[in-house]
Coordinates of C-alpha atoms in Angstrom, one line a residue:
S2 CA -9.3 -7.9 -1.7
P3 CA -12.0 -5.3 -2.3
T4 CA -14.2 -5.9 -5.4
A5 CA -15.1 -2.7 -7.2
T6 CA -18.4 -2.9 -9.0
N7 CA -16.9 -0.9 -12.1
T8 CA -13.3 -1.8 -12.1
I9 CA -11.6 -1.3 -15.4
V10 CA -11.4 -4.5 -17.4
P11 CA -7.6 -4.9 -17.7
N12 CA -6.0 -5.0 -21.1
T13 CA -2.9 -7.3 -20.6
T14 CA -1.5 -7.5 -24.1
A15 CA 1.0 -4.8 -25.1
P16 CA 0.6 -3.6 -28.7
N17 CA 3.9 -4.5 -30.7
T18 CA 4.5 -0.9 -32.0
I19 CA 4.7 1.1 -28.8
P20 CA 7.2 0.8 -25.7
T21 CA 6.4 -1.2 -22.6
I22 CA 6.8 0.5 -19.4
H23 CA 7.1 -2.0 -16.4
V24 CA 5.5 -1.1 -13.2
G25 CA 6.8 -2.9 -10.0
G26 CA 4.5 -3.9 -7.3
Y27 CA 4.2 -6.1 -4.4
Q28 CA 1.5 -7.6 -2.2
F29 CA 0.0 -4.7 -0.3
S30 CA -3.7 -4.8 0.2
P31 CA -5.7 -3.1 -1.1
Y32 CA -3.1 -1.8 -3.8
V33 CA -2.0 -5.2 -4.9
N34 CA -3.7 -8.5 -4.1
L35 CA -2.8 -11.8 -5.3
Q36 CA -5.9 -13.9 -6.2
Q37 CA -6.1 -17.6 -5.7
D38 CA -6.1 -18.2 -9.7
G39 CA -2.8 -16.3 -9.8
R40 CA -4.0 -12.9 -11.1
Y41 CA -3.0 -9.7 -9.4
T42 CA -5.9 -7.1 -8.6
G43 CA -6.2 -4.0 -6.6
L44 CA -5.8 -0.2 -7.0
T45 CA -2.4 -0.2 -8.4
L46 CA -3.8 -2.4 -11.3
D47 CA -6.8 -0.3 -11.8
I48 CA -4.7 2.8 -12.2
I49 CA -2.2 0.9 -14.6
N50 CA -5.3 0.2 -16.8
A51 CA -6.4 3.6 -16.6
L52 CA -3.3 5.0 -17.6
N53 CA -3.3 2.5 -20.6
Q54 CA -6.9 3.8 -21.6
I55 CA -6.2 7.4 -21.4
Q56 CA -3.2 7.3 -24.0
Q57 CA -1.8 4.9 -26.6
E58 CA 1.9 6.1 -26.6
V59 CA 3.2 3.5 -24.3
F60 CA 1.8 0.3 -22.5
F61 CA 2.0 -0.1 -18.8
E62 CA 2.5 -3.4 -17.6
F63 CA 2.5 -4.7 -13.9
T64 CA 5.7 -6.5 -12.8
V65 CA 5.9 -8.4 -9.4
T66 CA 8.6 -7.6 -7.0
S67 CA 8.9 -8.0 -3.2
V68 CA 8.5 -5.7 -0.5
E69 CA 11.8 -6.3 1.1
H70 CA 13.9 -6.1 -2.3
R71 CA 11.8 -3.5 -4.4
Y72 CA 14.3 -0.6 -4.2
K73 CA 17.2 -2.8 -5.1
A74 CA 15.4 -4.3 -8.0
Y75 CA 14.2 -0.8 -9.0
A76 CA 17.8 0.5 -8.8
L77 CA 18.9 -2.5 -11.2
G78 CA 16.4 -1.5 -13.7
R79 CA 14.0 -4.4 -13.2
F80 CA 11.1 -2.0 -13.8
D81 CA 10.6 1.7 -14.6
M82 CA 8.3 2.9 -11.9
M83 CA 6.4 2.0 -8.7
I84 CA 3.0 3.4 -7.8
F85 CA 2.1 4.2 -4.1
E86 CA 5.4 5.0 -2.8
N87 CA 6.3 7.5 0.0
P88 CA 9.7 9.6 0.2
A89 CA 9.8 8.7 4.0
W90 CA 10.2 5.0 3.1
G91 CA 13.9 4.9 2.2
W92 CA 14.4 6.4 -1.2
Q93 CA 14.9 10.1 -0.5
K94 CA 18.4 10.0 -2.0
I95 CA 17.2 8.6 -5.3
A96 CA 17.2 11.5 -7.8
D97 CA 14.1 10.3 -9.7
Q98 CA 10.8 11.9 -10.4
F99 CA 7.9 11.6 -7.8
I100 CA 4.3 12.2 -8.9
P101 CA 1.8 12.8 -6.2
L102 CA -1.5 10.9 -6.6
H103 CA -3.3 12.9 -3.9
M104 CA -4.9 9.8 -2.2
I105 CA -4.9 9.6 1.6
D106 CA -4.4 6.5 3.5
G107 CA -2.4 5.5 6.5
E108 CA -2.1 3.0 9.4
V109 CA -4.2 2.8 12.7
F110 CA -3.6 0.7 15.7
I111 CA -6.0 -2.2 16.7
A112 CA -6.3 -4.3 19.7
L113 CA -8.6 -6.8 21.3
K114 CA -11.3 -4.8 23.2
A115 CA -11.2 -7.6 25.9
K116 CA -7.5 -6.7 26.6
A117 CA -7.5 -3.0 25.6
H118 CA -10.6 -1.6 27.1
N119 CA -9.9 2.1 26.0
Q120 CA -7.6 4.3 23.8
N121 CA -4.9 4.6 26.8
Y122 CA -3.8 1.0 25.7
F123 CA -2.2 2.4 22.5
K124 CA -0.1 5.1 24.2
N125 CA 2.6 2.7 25.6
L126 CA 3.9 -0.3 23.5
T127 CA 6.1 -1.4 26.4
N128 CA 5.7 -4.9 27.3
K129 CA 3.2 -5.4 24.5
S130 CA 3.8 -7.7 21.6
V131 CA 3.3 -5.9 18.1
A132 CA 2.5 -7.4 14.9
F133 CA 4.7 -6.0 12.0
V134 CA 4.2 -6.9 8.3
K135 CA 7.6 -7.8 7.1
G136 CA 9.0 -5.0 5.1
Y137 CA 6.3 -2.4 5.9
H138 CA 7.5 1.0 7.1
Y139 CA 5.6 2.4 10.3
Q140 CA 6.3 5.8 11.7
F141 CA 6.1 4.7 15.4
A142 CA 9.2 2.4 14.5
H143 CA 10.9 5.1 12.8
F144 CA 10.3 3.6 9.4
E145 CA 12.8 0.7 10.4
T146 CA 12.4 -2.6 8.7
D147 CA 15.2 -4.6 9.8
A148 CA 13.9 -7.4 12.0
D149 CA 17.0 -7.5 14.3
K150 CA 16.9 -3.8 15.1
L151 CA 13.0 -3.7 15.6
A152 CA 13.5 -6.9 18.0
K153 CA 15.8 -4.4 20.2
Q154 CA 13.0 -1.9 20.4
F155 CA 9.8 -4.0 20.4
R156 CA 8.4 -7.5 21.0
P157 CA 7.6 -8.1 17.5
L158 CA 5.7 -10.7 15.8
F159 CA 6.4 -10.8 12.0
V160 CA 3.5 -11.5 9.7
S161 CA 3.2 -11.5 5.9
N162 CA 0.2 -9.2 5.3
N163 CA -2.4 -6.9 6.8
R164 CA -5.0 -9.8 7.1
A165 CA -2.4 -11.6 9.1
S166 CA -1.9 -8.8 11.4
I167 CA -5.7 -8.6 12.2
E168 CA -5.7 -12.3 12.7
S169 CA -2.9 -12.0 15.0
I170 CA -4.9 -9.8 17.3
L171 CA -8.0 -11.9 17.0
R172 CA -6.1 -15.1 17.8
E173 CA -4.2 -13.3 20.7
R174 CA -0.8 -14.0 19.1
A175 CA 0.0 -10.2 19.4
D176 CA -1.3 -7.2 21.5
I177 CA -1.3 -4.5 19.1
A178 CA -1.1 -4.2 15.4
P179 CA -0.8 -1.3 12.9
V180 CA -3.0 -2.0 10.0
T181 CA -3.5 0.0 6.8
H182 CA -6.7 2.0 7.3
S183 CA -8.3 1.4 3.9
Y184 CA -7.7 -2.5 4.2
L185 CA -9.1 -2.6 7.7
Q186 CA -12.2 -1.1 6.5
Y187 CA -12.6 -3.5 3.8
Y188 CA -11.9 -6.3 6.2
L189 CA -14.6 -5.3 8.6
K190 CA -17.1 -4.9 5.7
V191 CA -16.5 -8.5 4.8
N192 CA -16.1 -9.8 8.5
P193 CA -18.7 -7.5 10.4
Q194 CA -18.8 -10.3 13.2
D195 CA -15.2 -9.1 14.1
R196 CA -16.0 -5.4 14.6
H197 CA -17.2 -5.6 18.1
L198 CA -14.3 -7.5 19.2
L199 CA -11.6 -4.8 17.9
L200 CA -10.6 -1.6 19.5
I201 CA -9.4 0.8 16.8
S202 CA -7.0 3.8 17.6
D203 CA -8.5 7.1 17.2
K204 CA -5.1 8.4 16.3
W205 CA -3.3 7.2 13.1
D206 CA 0.2 6.0 13.4
Q207 CA 0.9 7.8 10.1
E208 CA -1.0 9.4 7.3
Y209 CA 0.4 9.4 3.9
D210 CA -0.4 10.8 0.3
N211 CA 1.6 8.3 -1.8
G212 CA 2.6 8.8 -5.4
I213 CA 4.4 7.4 -8.3
L214 CA 8.4 6.9 -8.3
L215 CA 9.5 7.1 -12.0
S216 CA 13.0 6.2 -13.0
L217 CA 15.0 8.9 -14.9
R218 CA 16.4 6.0 -16.9
S219 CA 13.0 5.0 -18.1
S220 CA 12.4 5.5 -21.8
L221 CA 9.0 7.4 -20.9
D222 CA 9.4 11.1 -21.3
A223 CA 9.2 12.6 -17.9
K224 CA 6.8 15.2 -18.8
K225 CA 4.2 12.6 -20.1
L226 CA 3.3 10.8 -16.8
P227 CA 2.5 13.8 -14.8
H228 CA 0.2 14.9 -17.6
W229 CA -1.5 11.8 -17.8
V230 CA -2.0 11.5 -14.2
Q231 CA -3.5 15.0 -13.9
L232 CA -5.9 14.0 -16.9
L233 CA -7.1 11.2 -14.6
I234 CA -7.5 13.6 -11.7
D235 CA -9.3 16.2 -13.8
N236 CA -11.7 13.8 -15.0
G237 CA -12.3 12.2 -11.8
K238 CA -11.1 8.7 -12.4
L239 CA -8.5 8.6 -9.8
A240 CA -10.8 9.8 -7.1
E241 CA -13.6 7.3 -8.4
L242 CA -11.0 4.3 -8.1
A243 CA -9.7 5.4 -4.7
A244 CA -13.2 5.6 -3.4
Q245 CA -14.0 2.0 -4.3
Y246 CA -11.3 1.0 -1.8
G247 CA -12.1 3.3 0.9
I248 CA -9.2 5.7 0.2
K249 CA -9.9 9.4 0.3
S250 CA -8.8 11.9 -2.5
S251 CA -7.2 15.1 -1.2
Q252 CA -8.1 16.9 -4.5

């Protein structure tokens, strides 16, 4: 996972006198990364820490969920909010609050240069095997996540994360893989020897401006969170955190 030089030191202990707001998150580099020692790091955790530092009315606490079952867990009230969600990903009918973060990321396609040669390779997925991260929503697949339905349209290879997607290409287990742009930039920075092996699509599969999904059943005043987020935008903290992970701010 990306290591930011001035990442906020997390305060993991909630004061007894204020409510705890649970923030659901799942392994999704570079937003949430599970370290070998069991700690979770990443941009989501940095934003949680920034929200805790900018106010003392509530304590935001990270709660682990799974990519496949996060909406069900959210509907059951296991947590109050999720950071880096997108209305196109399946919760459009949930009548809850969405707070934009104005951070631009998305997916690009990668392939092995020895196979692909040029950008035309990405124009047709017919007869090509495609690496899918289980539970991720891709525009070219109409945001479908059901494995059986995807198998009817593509030759899918299901993997667990973005790193596995890249490795599936390098090891010739798949022909094409959509990869989160910010994670790909980090991976190539850490593994520069692989850059010349990969062809990266000029065209993105999707570009998204994700935000925070807040449950209306939460004890948090619906007006407070947008205010705190705006403070972090105005003081430049959100843009600073995003830049550490190669993510652009749209403000």
